[in-house]
Amino acid sequence: MDIILQGPIWPTTLQTAMYYLELSFVDNVIISTWDDESIEEKDIIDLPRIKLVKSTKPPFKPGNIDYQIISSFEGIKKTTSSIIAKMRTDQIIHKDDMIMMNNFVLNNIDDTNLVYSNGEKRKGNIYVIGMNKIHPFHPQDHIFWGYKEDIYKVFNIPNKPDHLTNEAGAFRDPAYIGAMYFKQFYPEIELYLDNFREYMVDNPPKLDAKILSEKTRDKVFKVFPKIHMDWVKYGWNYPYEMYIREGEYYYEDLTQK
């Protein structure tokens, strides 16, 4: 598999890439970052399994969602393995958990019968660190792991329109990524995007989007068991308790039903 580390360069980013390459199932690590970051090709010249992609930053928006869309997509295009994982430059997942996640994916990835609205069968499941049960079409966007063809479709989307980003009460960034992917199976989601104040904001007046999300979210995205992740940006581990309060759930929650 190939791993994309997307985002700005942190003091631990290159070390994290090398750490993942110690895993037997990892073929390459692609670092997808920005033209103004200090890392250069000469810094990885002796590391042929680490690839560097640099892109021009889009205009700043609150939440930086366009940064994620662009750096993820440019990194995905550089991958060569059939299975890939989009991760972040500021996070480190412990090796034992990487092994567990890889086995979890390989044991379940082909168990899907979803068909895109154009008639194409989805190649396999896509795995995320968590899903939100309160906000519709809302995966947690730290990790997307699956077949390249499917992850490509997740991020081959337009940047988030300004009216969805700069307006108070606009719907959440991960839900935009999620909704744009869900829409490839359920075209009626276009109505919810066109009328986002009615369907996609927190506590929306109309519940159609939430009802559709409840029926379909565990088919469109699969959730991993809980893992150990160091989040360098904040100096803490993955904040499960905080995200649970916000409505996030994990594989353990599904198996306890």
PDB file of C-alpha atoms in Angstrom:
ATOM      1  CA  MET A   1       0.000   0.000   0.000  1.00  0.00           C
ATOM      2  CA  ASP A   2       0.950   3.664  -0.345  1.00  0.00           C
ATOM      3  CA  ILE A   3       0.372   6.320   2.325  1.00  0.00           C
ATOM      4  CA  ILE A   4      -0.231  10.000   1.619  1.00  0.00           C
ATOM      5  CA  LEU A   5       0.802  12.415   4.351  1.00  0.00           C
ATOM      6  CA  GLN A   6      -0.899  15.673   3.441  1.00  0.00           C
ATOM      7  CA  GLY A   7      -0.493  19.087   4.990  1.00  0.00           C
ATOM      8  CA  PRO A   8       2.267  21.432   6.120  1.00  0.00           C
ATOM      9  CA  ILE A   9       5.648  20.086   7.156  1.00  0.00           C
ATOM     10  CA  TRP A  10       6.112  19.460  10.886  1.00  0.00           C
ATOM     11  CA  PRO A  11       9.384  18.563  12.614  1.00  0.00           C
ATOM     12  CA  THR A  12       8.155  14.948  12.804  1.00  0.00           C
ATOM     13  CA  THR A  13       6.787  14.590   9.246  1.00  0.00           C
ATOM     14  CA  LEU A  14       9.824  13.043   7.567  1.00  0.00           C
ATOM     15  CA  GLN A  15      10.457  10.871  10.622  1.00  0.00           C
ATOM     16  CA  THR A  16       6.841   9.656  10.447  1.00  0.00           C
ATOM     17  CA  ALA A  17       7.234   8.733   6.776  1.00  0.00           C
ATOM     18  CA  MET A  18      10.344   6.708   7.579  1.00  0.00           C
ATOM     19  CA  TYR A  19       8.570   5.088  10.534  1.00  0.00           C
ATOM     20  CA  TYR A  20       5.717   3.877   8.310  1.00  0.00           C
ATOM     21  CA  LEU A  21       8.182   2.499   5.762  1.00  0.00           C
ATOM     22  CA  GLU A  22       9.445   0.096   8.436  1.00  0.00           C
ATOM     23  CA  LEU A  23       6.113  -1.715   8.061  1.00  0.00           C
ATOM     24  CA  SER A  24       6.357  -4.589   5.586  1.00  0.00           C
ATOM     25  CA  PHE A  25       3.052  -3.769   3.895  1.00  0.00           C
ATOM     26  CA  VAL A  26       3.896  -0.120   3.121  1.00  0.00           C
ATOM     27  CA  ASP A  27       5.390   0.392  -0.344  1.00  0.00           C
ATOM     28  CA  ASN A  28       5.775   4.179  -0.529  1.00  0.00           C
ATOM     29  CA  VAL A  29       4.949   7.312   1.412  1.00  0.00           C
ATOM     30  CA  ILE A  30       3.941  10.436  -0.489  1.00  0.00           C
ATOM     31  CA  ILE A  31       4.384  13.735   1.324  1.00  0.00           C
ATOM     32  CA  SER A  32       1.961  16.196  -0.265  1.00  0.00           C
ATOM     33  CA  THR A  33       2.585  19.728   0.914  1.00  0.00           C
ATOM     34  CA  TRP A  34       2.979  23.340  -0.297  1.00  0.00           C
ATOM     35  CA  ASP A  35       5.380  25.297  -2.464  1.00  0.00           C
ATOM     36  CA  ASP A  36       6.377  27.521   0.446  1.00  0.00           C
ATOM     37  CA  GLU A  37       7.391  24.645   2.755  1.00  0.00           C
ATOM     38  CA  SER A  38      11.128  24.242   3.345  1.00  0.00           C
ATOM     39  CA  ILE A  39      11.366  20.540   2.423  1.00  0.00           C
ATOM     40  CA  GLU A  40      13.003  19.868  -0.966  1.00  0.00           C
ATOM     41  CA  GLU A  41      13.805  16.884  -3.164  1.00  0.00           C
ATOM     42  CA  LYS A  42      17.397  16.953  -1.920  1.00  0.00           C
ATOM     43  CA  ASP A  43      16.113  16.185   1.585  1.00  0.00           C
ATOM     44  CA  ILE A  44      14.778  12.820   0.417  1.00  0.00           C
ATOM     45  CA  ILE A  45      17.314  11.979  -2.309  1.00  0.00           C
ATOM     46  CA  ASP A  46      18.533   8.973  -0.311  1.00  0.00           C
ATOM     47  CA  LEU A  47      14.962   7.865   0.479  1.00  0.00           C
ATOM     48  CA  PRO A  48      13.589   6.575  -2.843  1.00  0.00           C
ATOM     49  CA  ARG A  49      10.361   5.255  -1.307  1.00  0.00           C
ATOM     50  CA  ILE A  50       9.405   8.731  -0.076  1.00  0.00           C
ATOM     51  CA  LYS A  51       7.893  10.914  -2.805  1.00  0.00           C
ATOM     52  CA  LEU A  52       7.424  14.668  -2.507  1.00  0.00           C
ATOM     53  CA  VAL A  53       4.550  16.617  -4.066  1.00  0.00           C
ATOM     54  CA  LYS A  54       4.356  20.391  -3.702  1.00  0.00           C
ATOM     55  CA  SER A  55       1.330  22.444  -4.728  1.00  0.00           C
ATOM     56  CA  THR A  56       0.337  26.092  -4.701  1.00  0.00           C
ATOM     57  CA  LYS A  57      -1.828  27.030  -1.743  1.00  0.00           C
ATOM     58  CA  PRO A  58      -5.383  28.111  -2.561  1.00  0.00           C
ATOM     59  CA  PRO A  59      -6.745  31.308  -0.997  1.00  0.00           C
ATOM     60  CA  PHE A  60      -7.277  30.927   2.742  1.00  0.00           C
ATOM     61  CA  LYS A  61     -10.727  30.051   4.052  1.00  0.00           C
ATOM     62  CA  PRO A  62     -11.785  29.293   7.619  1.00  0.00           C
ATOM     63  CA  GLY A  63     -11.138  25.626   8.304  1.00  0.00           C
ATOM     64  CA  ASN A  64      -8.618  25.211   5.463  1.00  0.00           C
ATOM     65  CA  ILE A  65     -10.776  22.566   3.793  1.00  0.00           C
ATOM     66  CA  ASP A  66      -9.504  23.459   0.319  1.00  0.00           C
ATOM     67  CA  TYR A  67      -5.965  22.812   1.575  1.00  0.00           C
ATOM     68  CA  GLN A  68      -6.991  19.278   2.473  1.00  0.00           C
ATOM     69  CA  ILE A  69      -8.839  18.647  -0.787  1.00  0.00           C
ATOM     70  CA  ILE A  70      -5.960  19.850  -2.972  1.00  0.00           C
ATOM     71  CA  SER A  71      -3.051  18.291  -1.072  1.00  0.00           C
ATOM     72  CA  SER A  72      -4.891  14.987  -0.702  1.00  0.00           C
ATOM     73  CA  PHE A  73      -5.839  14.805  -4.376  1.00  0.00           C
ATOM     74  CA  GLU A  74      -2.361  15.725  -5.612  1.00  0.00           C
ATOM     75  CA  GLY A  75      -0.858  13.092  -3.332  1.00  0.00           C
ATOM     76  CA  ILE A  76      -3.344  10.440  -4.445  1.00  0.00           C
ATOM     77  CA  LYS A  77      -2.367  11.026  -8.072  1.00  0.00           C
ATOM     78  CA  LYS A  78       1.246  10.120  -7.195  1.00  0.00           C
ATOM     79  CA  THR A  79       0.387   6.753  -5.624  1.00  0.00           C
ATOM     80  CA  THR A  80       1.081   3.507  -7.470  1.00  0.00           C
ATOM     81  CA  SER A  81      -0.285   0.834  -5.107  1.00  0.00           C
ATOM     82  CA  SER A  82      -3.803  -0.560  -5.413  1.00  0.00           C
ATOM     83  CA  ILE A  83      -4.623   0.236  -1.760  1.00  0.00           C
ATOM     84  CA  ILE A  84      -3.826   3.638  -0.308  1.00  0.00           C
ATOM     85  CA  ALA A  85      -4.419   5.633   2.864  1.00  0.00           C
ATOM     86  CA  LYS A  86      -4.765   9.392   3.151  1.00  0.00           C
ATOM     87  CA  MET A  87      -3.343  10.592   6.463  1.00  0.00           C
ATOM     88  CA  ARG A  88      -1.930  13.836   7.876  1.00  0.00           C
ATOM     89  CA  THR A  89       1.560  15.252   8.231  1.00  0.00           C
ATOM     90  CA  ASP A  90       1.009  16.160  11.895  1.00  0.00           C
ATOM     91  CA  GLN A  91      -0.164  12.765  13.189  1.00  0.00           C
ATOM     92  CA  ILE A  92       1.626   9.512  14.007  1.00  0.00           C
ATOM     93  CA  ILE A  93      -0.242   6.212  14.356  1.00  0.00           C
ATOM     94  CA  HIS A  94       1.528   3.584  16.452  1.00  0.00           C
ATOM     95  CA  LYS A  95       2.873   0.570  14.549  1.00  0.00           C
ATOM     96  CA  ASP A  96       0.736  -1.995  16.356  1.00  0.00           C
ATOM     97  CA  ASP A  97      -2.342  -0.059  15.347  1.00  0.00           C
ATOM     98  CA  MET A  98      -1.136   0.340  11.769  1.00  0.00           C
ATOM     99  CA  ILE A  99      -0.802  -3.461  11.598  1.00  0.00           C
ATOM    100  CA  MET A 100      -4.263  -3.909  13.118  1.00  0.00           C
ATOM    101  CA  MET A 101      -5.791  -1.422  10.682  1.00  0.00           C
ATOM    102  CA  ASN A 102      -4.118  -3.027   7.688  1.00  0.00           C
ATOM    103  CA  ASN A 103      -5.424  -6.456   8.683  1.00  0.00           C
ATOM    104  CA  PHE A 104      -8.870  -4.997   9.375  1.00  0.00           C
ATOM    105  CA  VAL A 105      -8.988  -3.512   5.879  1.00  0.00           C
ATOM    106  CA  LEU A 106      -7.677  -6.587   4.091  1.00  0.00           C
ATOM    107  CA  ASN A 107     -10.223  -8.808   5.855  1.00  0.00           C
ATOM    108  CA  ASN A 108     -13.206  -6.651   4.902  1.00  0.00           C
ATOM    109  CA  ILE A 109     -12.380  -4.370   1.962  1.00  0.00           C
ATOM    110  CA  ASP A 110     -14.105  -6.418  -0.733  1.00  0.00           C
ATOM    111  CA  ASP A 111     -17.342  -6.860   1.227  1.00  0.00           C
ATOM    112  CA  THR A 112     -19.294  -4.180  -0.625  1.00  0.00           C
ATOM    113  CA  ASN A 113     -22.161  -4.067  -3.093  1.00  0.00           C
ATOM    114  CA  LEU A 114     -22.448  -0.315  -3.529  1.00  0.00           C
ATOM    115  CA  VAL A 115     -22.858   1.015  -7.064  1.00  0.00           C
ATOM    116  CA  TYR A 116     -22.111   4.585  -8.094  1.00  0.00           C
ATOM    117  CA  SER A 117     -24.977   6.414  -9.732  1.00  0.00           C
ATOM    118  CA  ASN A 118     -23.213   6.101 -13.116  1.00  0.00           C
ATOM    119  CA  GLY A 119     -23.577   2.299 -12.861  1.00  0.00           C
ATOM    120  CA  GLU A 120     -19.969   1.586 -11.871  1.00  0.00           C
ATOM    121  CA  LYS A 121     -19.573  -0.844  -8.976  1.00  0.00           C
ATOM    122  CA  ARG A 122     -17.471   0.480  -6.137  1.00  0.00           C
ATOM    123  CA  LYS A 123     -14.230  -1.473  -5.942  1.00  0.00           C
ATOM    124  CA  GLY A 124     -14.168  -1.784  -2.159  1.00  0.00           C
ATOM    125  CA  ASN A 125     -14.997  -0.326   1.228  1.00  0.00           C
ATOM    126  CA  ILE A 126     -13.462   2.910   2.471  1.00  0.00           C
ATOM    127  CA  TYR A 127     -12.366   3.049   6.112  1.00  0.00           C
ATOM    128  CA  VAL A 128     -12.289   6.126   8.344  1.00  0.00           C
ATOM    129  CA  ILE A 129     -11.298   6.718  11.946  1.00  0.00           C
ATOM    130  CA  GLY A 130     -14.866   7.603  12.957  1.00  0.00           C
ATOM    131  CA  MET A 131     -18.319   8.641  11.727  1.00  0.00           C
ATOM    132  CA  ASN A 132     -20.656  11.237  13.150  1.00  0.00           C
ATOM    133  CA  LYS A 133     -24.235  10.266  13.982  1.00  0.00           C
ATOM    134  CA  ILE A 134     -25.477  13.824  14.595  1.00  0.00           C
ATOM    135  CA  HIS A 135     -24.315  15.644  11.457  1.00  0.00           C
ATOM    136  CA  PRO A 136     -25.293  14.099   8.109  1.00  0.00           C
ATOM    137  CA  PHE A 137     -22.705  12.575   5.765  1.00  0.00           C
ATOM    138  CA  HIS A 138     -19.907  13.428   8.231  1.00  0.00           C
ATOM    139  CA  PRO A 139     -16.856  11.142   8.284  1.00  0.00           C
ATOM    140  CA  GLN A 140     -13.947  12.125  10.486  1.00  0.00           C
ATOM    141  CA  ASP A 141     -11.443  13.290   7.878  1.00  0.00           C
ATOM    142  CA  HIS A 142      -8.110  12.294   9.453  1.00  0.00           C
ATOM    143  CA  ILE A 143      -7.851   8.937   7.622  1.00  0.00           C
ATOM    144  CA  PHE A 144      -9.351   7.567   4.401  1.00  0.00           C
ATOM    145  CA  TRP A 145      -8.115   4.023   3.625  1.00  0.00           C
ATOM    146  CA  GLY A 146      -9.211   1.892   0.669  1.00  0.00           C
ATOM    147  CA  TYR A 147      -8.678   1.163  -2.995  1.00  0.00           C
ATOM    148  CA  LYS A 148      -7.058   4.003  -4.920  1.00  0.00           C
ATOM    149  CA  GLU A 149      -9.956   4.214  -7.390  1.00  0.00           C
ATOM    150  CA  ASP A 150     -12.417   4.892  -4.578  1.00  0.00           C
ATOM    151  CA  ILE A 151     -10.263   7.281  -2.537  1.00  0.00           C
ATOM    152  CA  TYR A 152      -9.612   9.182  -5.775  1.00  0.00           C
ATOM    153  CA  LYS A 153     -13.364   9.761  -6.067  1.00  0.00           C
ATOM    154  CA  VAL A 154     -13.565  11.074  -2.494  1.00  0.00           C
ATOM    155  CA  PHE A 155     -11.143  13.914  -3.258  1.00  0.00           C
ATOM    156  CA  ASN A 156     -11.843  14.539  -6.938  1.00  0.00           C
ATOM    157  CA  ILE A 157     -14.285  17.259  -5.938  1.00  0.00           C
ATOM    158  CA  PRO A 158     -14.486  21.046  -6.275  1.00  0.00           C
ATOM    159  CA  ASN A 159     -13.133  23.260  -3.550  1.00  0.00           C
ATOM    160  CA  LYS A 160     -15.806  24.168  -1.043  1.00  0.00           C
ATOM    161  CA  PRO A 161     -17.830  27.118  -2.376  1.00  0.00           C
ATOM    162  CA  ASP A 162     -17.364  30.385  -0.504  1.00  0.00           C
ATOM    163  CA  HIS A 163     -21.005  30.657   0.510  1.00  0.00           C
ATOM    164  CA  LEU A 164     -20.700  27.324   2.341  1.00  0.00           C
ATOM    165  CA  THR A 165     -17.521  28.366   4.149  1.00  0.00           C
ATOM    166  CA  ASN A 166     -17.613  32.020   5.064  1.00  0.00           C
ATOM    167  CA  GLU A 167     -21.157  32.218   6.333  1.00  0.00           C
ATOM    168  CA  ALA A 168     -21.925  31.708  10.011  1.00  0.00           C
ATOM    169  CA  GLY A 169     -23.796  28.457  10.515  1.00  0.00           C
ATOM    170  CA  ALA A 170     -22.595  26.896   7.258  1.00  0.00           C
ATOM    171  CA  PHE A 171     -22.215  23.156   7.386  1.00  0.00           C
ATOM    172  CA  ARG A 172     -19.051  21.474   8.585  1.00  0.00           C
ATOM    173  CA  ASP A 173     -16.000  20.819   6.414  1.00  0.00           C
ATOM    174  CA  PRO A 174     -15.833  17.003   6.815  1.00  0.00           C
ATOM    175  CA  ALA A 175     -19.538  16.870   5.991  1.00  0.00           C
ATOM    176  CA  TYR A 176     -18.826  18.688   2.723  1.00  0.00           C
ATOM    177  CA  ILE A 177     -16.252  16.049   1.736  1.00  0.00           C
ATOM    178  CA  GLY A 178     -18.641  13.329   2.861  1.00  0.00           C
ATOM    179  CA  ALA A 179     -21.698  14.770   1.129  1.00  0.00           C
ATOM    180  CA  MET A 180     -19.828  15.157  -2.149  1.00  0.00           C
ATOM    181  CA  TYR A 181     -18.904  11.460  -1.993  1.00  0.00           C
ATOM    182  CA  PHE A 182     -22.326  10.245  -0.799  1.00  0.00           C
ATOM    183  CA  LYS A 183     -23.828  12.211  -3.708  1.00  0.00           C
ATOM    184  CA  GLN A 184     -22.046   9.865  -6.125  1.00  0.00           C
ATOM    185  CA  PHE A 185     -24.398   7.114  -4.888  1.00  0.00           C
ATOM    186  CA  TYR A 186     -27.429   9.191  -3.914  1.00  0.00           C
ATOM    187  CA  PRO A 187     -27.935  12.085  -6.387  1.00  0.00           C
ATOM    188  CA  GLU A 188     -30.774  13.537  -4.319  1.00  0.00           C
ATOM    189  CA  ILE A 189     -28.097  14.956  -2.003  1.00  0.00           C
ATOM    190  CA  GLU A 190     -27.661  17.724  -4.593  1.00  0.00           C
ATOM    191  CA  LEU A 191     -30.933  19.156  -3.264  1.00  0.00           C
ATOM    192  CA  TYR A 192     -29.511  19.246   0.263  1.00  0.00           C
ATOM    193  CA  LEU A 193     -26.365  21.018  -0.940  1.00  0.00           C
ATOM    194  CA  ASP A 194     -28.350  23.566  -2.943  1.00  0.00           C
ATOM    195  CA  ASN A 195     -30.494  24.276   0.136  1.00  0.00           C
ATOM    196  CA  PHE A 196     -27.874  23.692   2.811  1.00  0.00           C
ATOM    197  CA  ARG A 197     -29.455  26.033   5.371  1.00  0.00           C
ATOM    198  CA  GLU A 198     -32.494  23.758   5.458  1.00  0.00           C
ATOM    199  CA  TYR A 199     -30.663  20.411   5.581  1.00  0.00           C
ATOM    200  CA  MET A 200     -26.935  20.621   6.346  1.00  0.00           C
ATOM    201  CA  VAL A 201     -26.358  23.158   9.140  1.00  0.00           C
ATOM    202  CA  ASP A 202     -26.312  22.224  12.812  1.00  0.00           C
ATOM    203  CA  ASN A 203     -29.889  21.572  14.005  1.00  0.00           C
ATOM    204  CA  PRO A 204     -31.410  21.963  10.519  1.00  0.00           C
ATOM    205  CA  PRO A 205     -35.117  22.715  10.148  1.00  0.00           C
ATOM    206  CA  LYS A 206     -35.542  19.775   7.734  1.00  0.00           C
ATOM    207  CA  LEU A 207     -34.311  16.274   8.631  1.00  0.00           C
ATOM    208  CA  ASP A 208     -34.294  14.556   5.234  1.00  0.00           C
ATOM    209  CA  ALA A 209     -30.499  14.657   4.945  1.00  0.00           C
ATOM    210  CA  LYS A 210     -30.023  13.292   8.457  1.00  0.00           C
ATOM    211  CA  ILE A 211     -32.486  10.455   7.801  1.00  0.00           C
ATOM    212  CA  LEU A 212     -30.721   9.473   4.559  1.00  0.00           C
ATOM    213  CA  SER A 213     -27.349   9.637   6.313  1.00  0.00           C
ATOM    214  CA  GLU A 214     -28.577   7.343   9.101  1.00  0.00           C
ATOM    215  CA  LYS A 215     -29.707   4.761   6.535  1.00  0.00           C
ATOM    216  CA  THR A 216     -26.579   4.819   4.396  1.00  0.00           C
ATOM    217  CA  ARG A 217     -23.510   6.016   6.339  1.00  0.00           C
ATOM    218  CA  ASP A 218     -22.340   2.563   7.470  1.00  0.00           C
ATOM    219  CA  LYS A 219     -22.447   1.370   3.872  1.00  0.00           C
ATOM    220  CA  VAL A 220     -20.564   4.319   2.400  1.00  0.00           C
ATOM    221  CA  PHE A 221     -17.840   4.500   5.076  1.00  0.00           C
ATOM    222  CA  LYS A 222     -16.648   1.812   7.472  1.00  0.00           C
ATOM    223  CA  VAL A 223     -15.201   2.757  10.853  1.00  0.00           C
ATOM    224  CA  PHE A 224     -12.011   1.446  12.405  1.00  0.00           C
ATOM    225  CA  PRO A 225     -11.611   0.231  15.980  1.00  0.00           C
ATOM    226  CA  LYS A 226     -10.053   2.833  18.257  1.00  0.00           C
ATOM    227  CA  ILE A 227      -6.324   3.434  17.794  1.00  0.00           C
ATOM    228  CA  HIS A 228      -3.374   5.189  19.414  1.00  0.00           C
ATOM    229  CA  MET A 229      -2.459   8.344  17.514  1.00  0.00           C
ATOM    230  CA  ASP A 230      -0.050  11.102  18.509  1.00  0.00           C
ATOM    231  CA  TRP A 231      -1.332  14.474  17.289  1.00  0.00           C
ATOM    232  CA  VAL A 232       1.832  16.549  17.069  1.00  0.00           C
ATOM    233  CA  LYS A 233       0.057  19.804  16.248  1.00  0.00           C
ATOM    234  CA  TYR A 234      -1.647  19.890  19.638  1.00  0.00           C
ATOM    235  CA  GLY A 235       0.646  17.668  21.698  1.00  0.00           C
ATOM    236  CA  TRP A 236      -2.092  15.194  22.599  1.00  0.00           C
ATOM    237  CA  ASN A 237      -3.484  11.840  21.511  1.00  0.00           C
ATOM    238  CA  TYR A 238      -6.545  11.456  19.318  1.00  0.00           C
ATOM    239  CA  PRO A 239      -9.266  13.110  21.459  1.00  0.00           C
ATOM    240  CA  TYR A 240     -11.864  10.339  21.495  1.00  0.00           C
ATOM    241  CA  GLU A 241     -13.769  11.740  24.471  1.00  0.00           C
ATOM    242  CA  MET A 242     -14.190  15.138  22.810  1.00  0.00           C
ATOM    243  CA  TYR A 243     -15.334  13.679  19.503  1.00  0.00           C
ATOM    244  CA  ILE A 244     -17.706  11.231  21.215  1.00  0.00           C
ATOM    245  CA  ARG A 245     -19.427  14.198  22.862  1.00  0.00           C
ATOM    246  CA  GLU A 246     -19.838  15.666  19.373  1.00  0.00           C
ATOM    247  CA  GLY A 247     -21.546  12.521  18.083  1.00  0.00           C
ATOM    248  CA  GLU A 248     -18.677  10.423  16.719  1.00  0.00           C
ATOM    249  CA  TYR A 249     -18.759   6.626  16.884  1.00  0.00           C
ATOM    250  CA  TYR A 250     -16.353   3.754  16.155  1.00  0.00           C
ATOM    251  CA  TYR A 251     -16.288   0.043  15.311  1.00  0.00           C
ATOM    252  CA  GLU A 252     -16.686  -0.907  18.984  1.00  0.00           C
ATOM    253  CA  ASP A 253     -19.977   1.006  19.092  1.00  0.00           C
ATOM    254  CA  LEU A 254     -21.373  -0.967  16.159  1.00  0.00           C
ATOM    255  CA  THR A 255     -20.394  -4.345  17.613  1.00  0.00           C
ATOM    256  CA  GLN A 256     -22.075  -3.504  20.927  1.00  0.00           C
ATOM    257  CA  LYS A 257     -25.479  -2.930  19.323  1.00  0.00           C
TER     258      LYS A 257
END
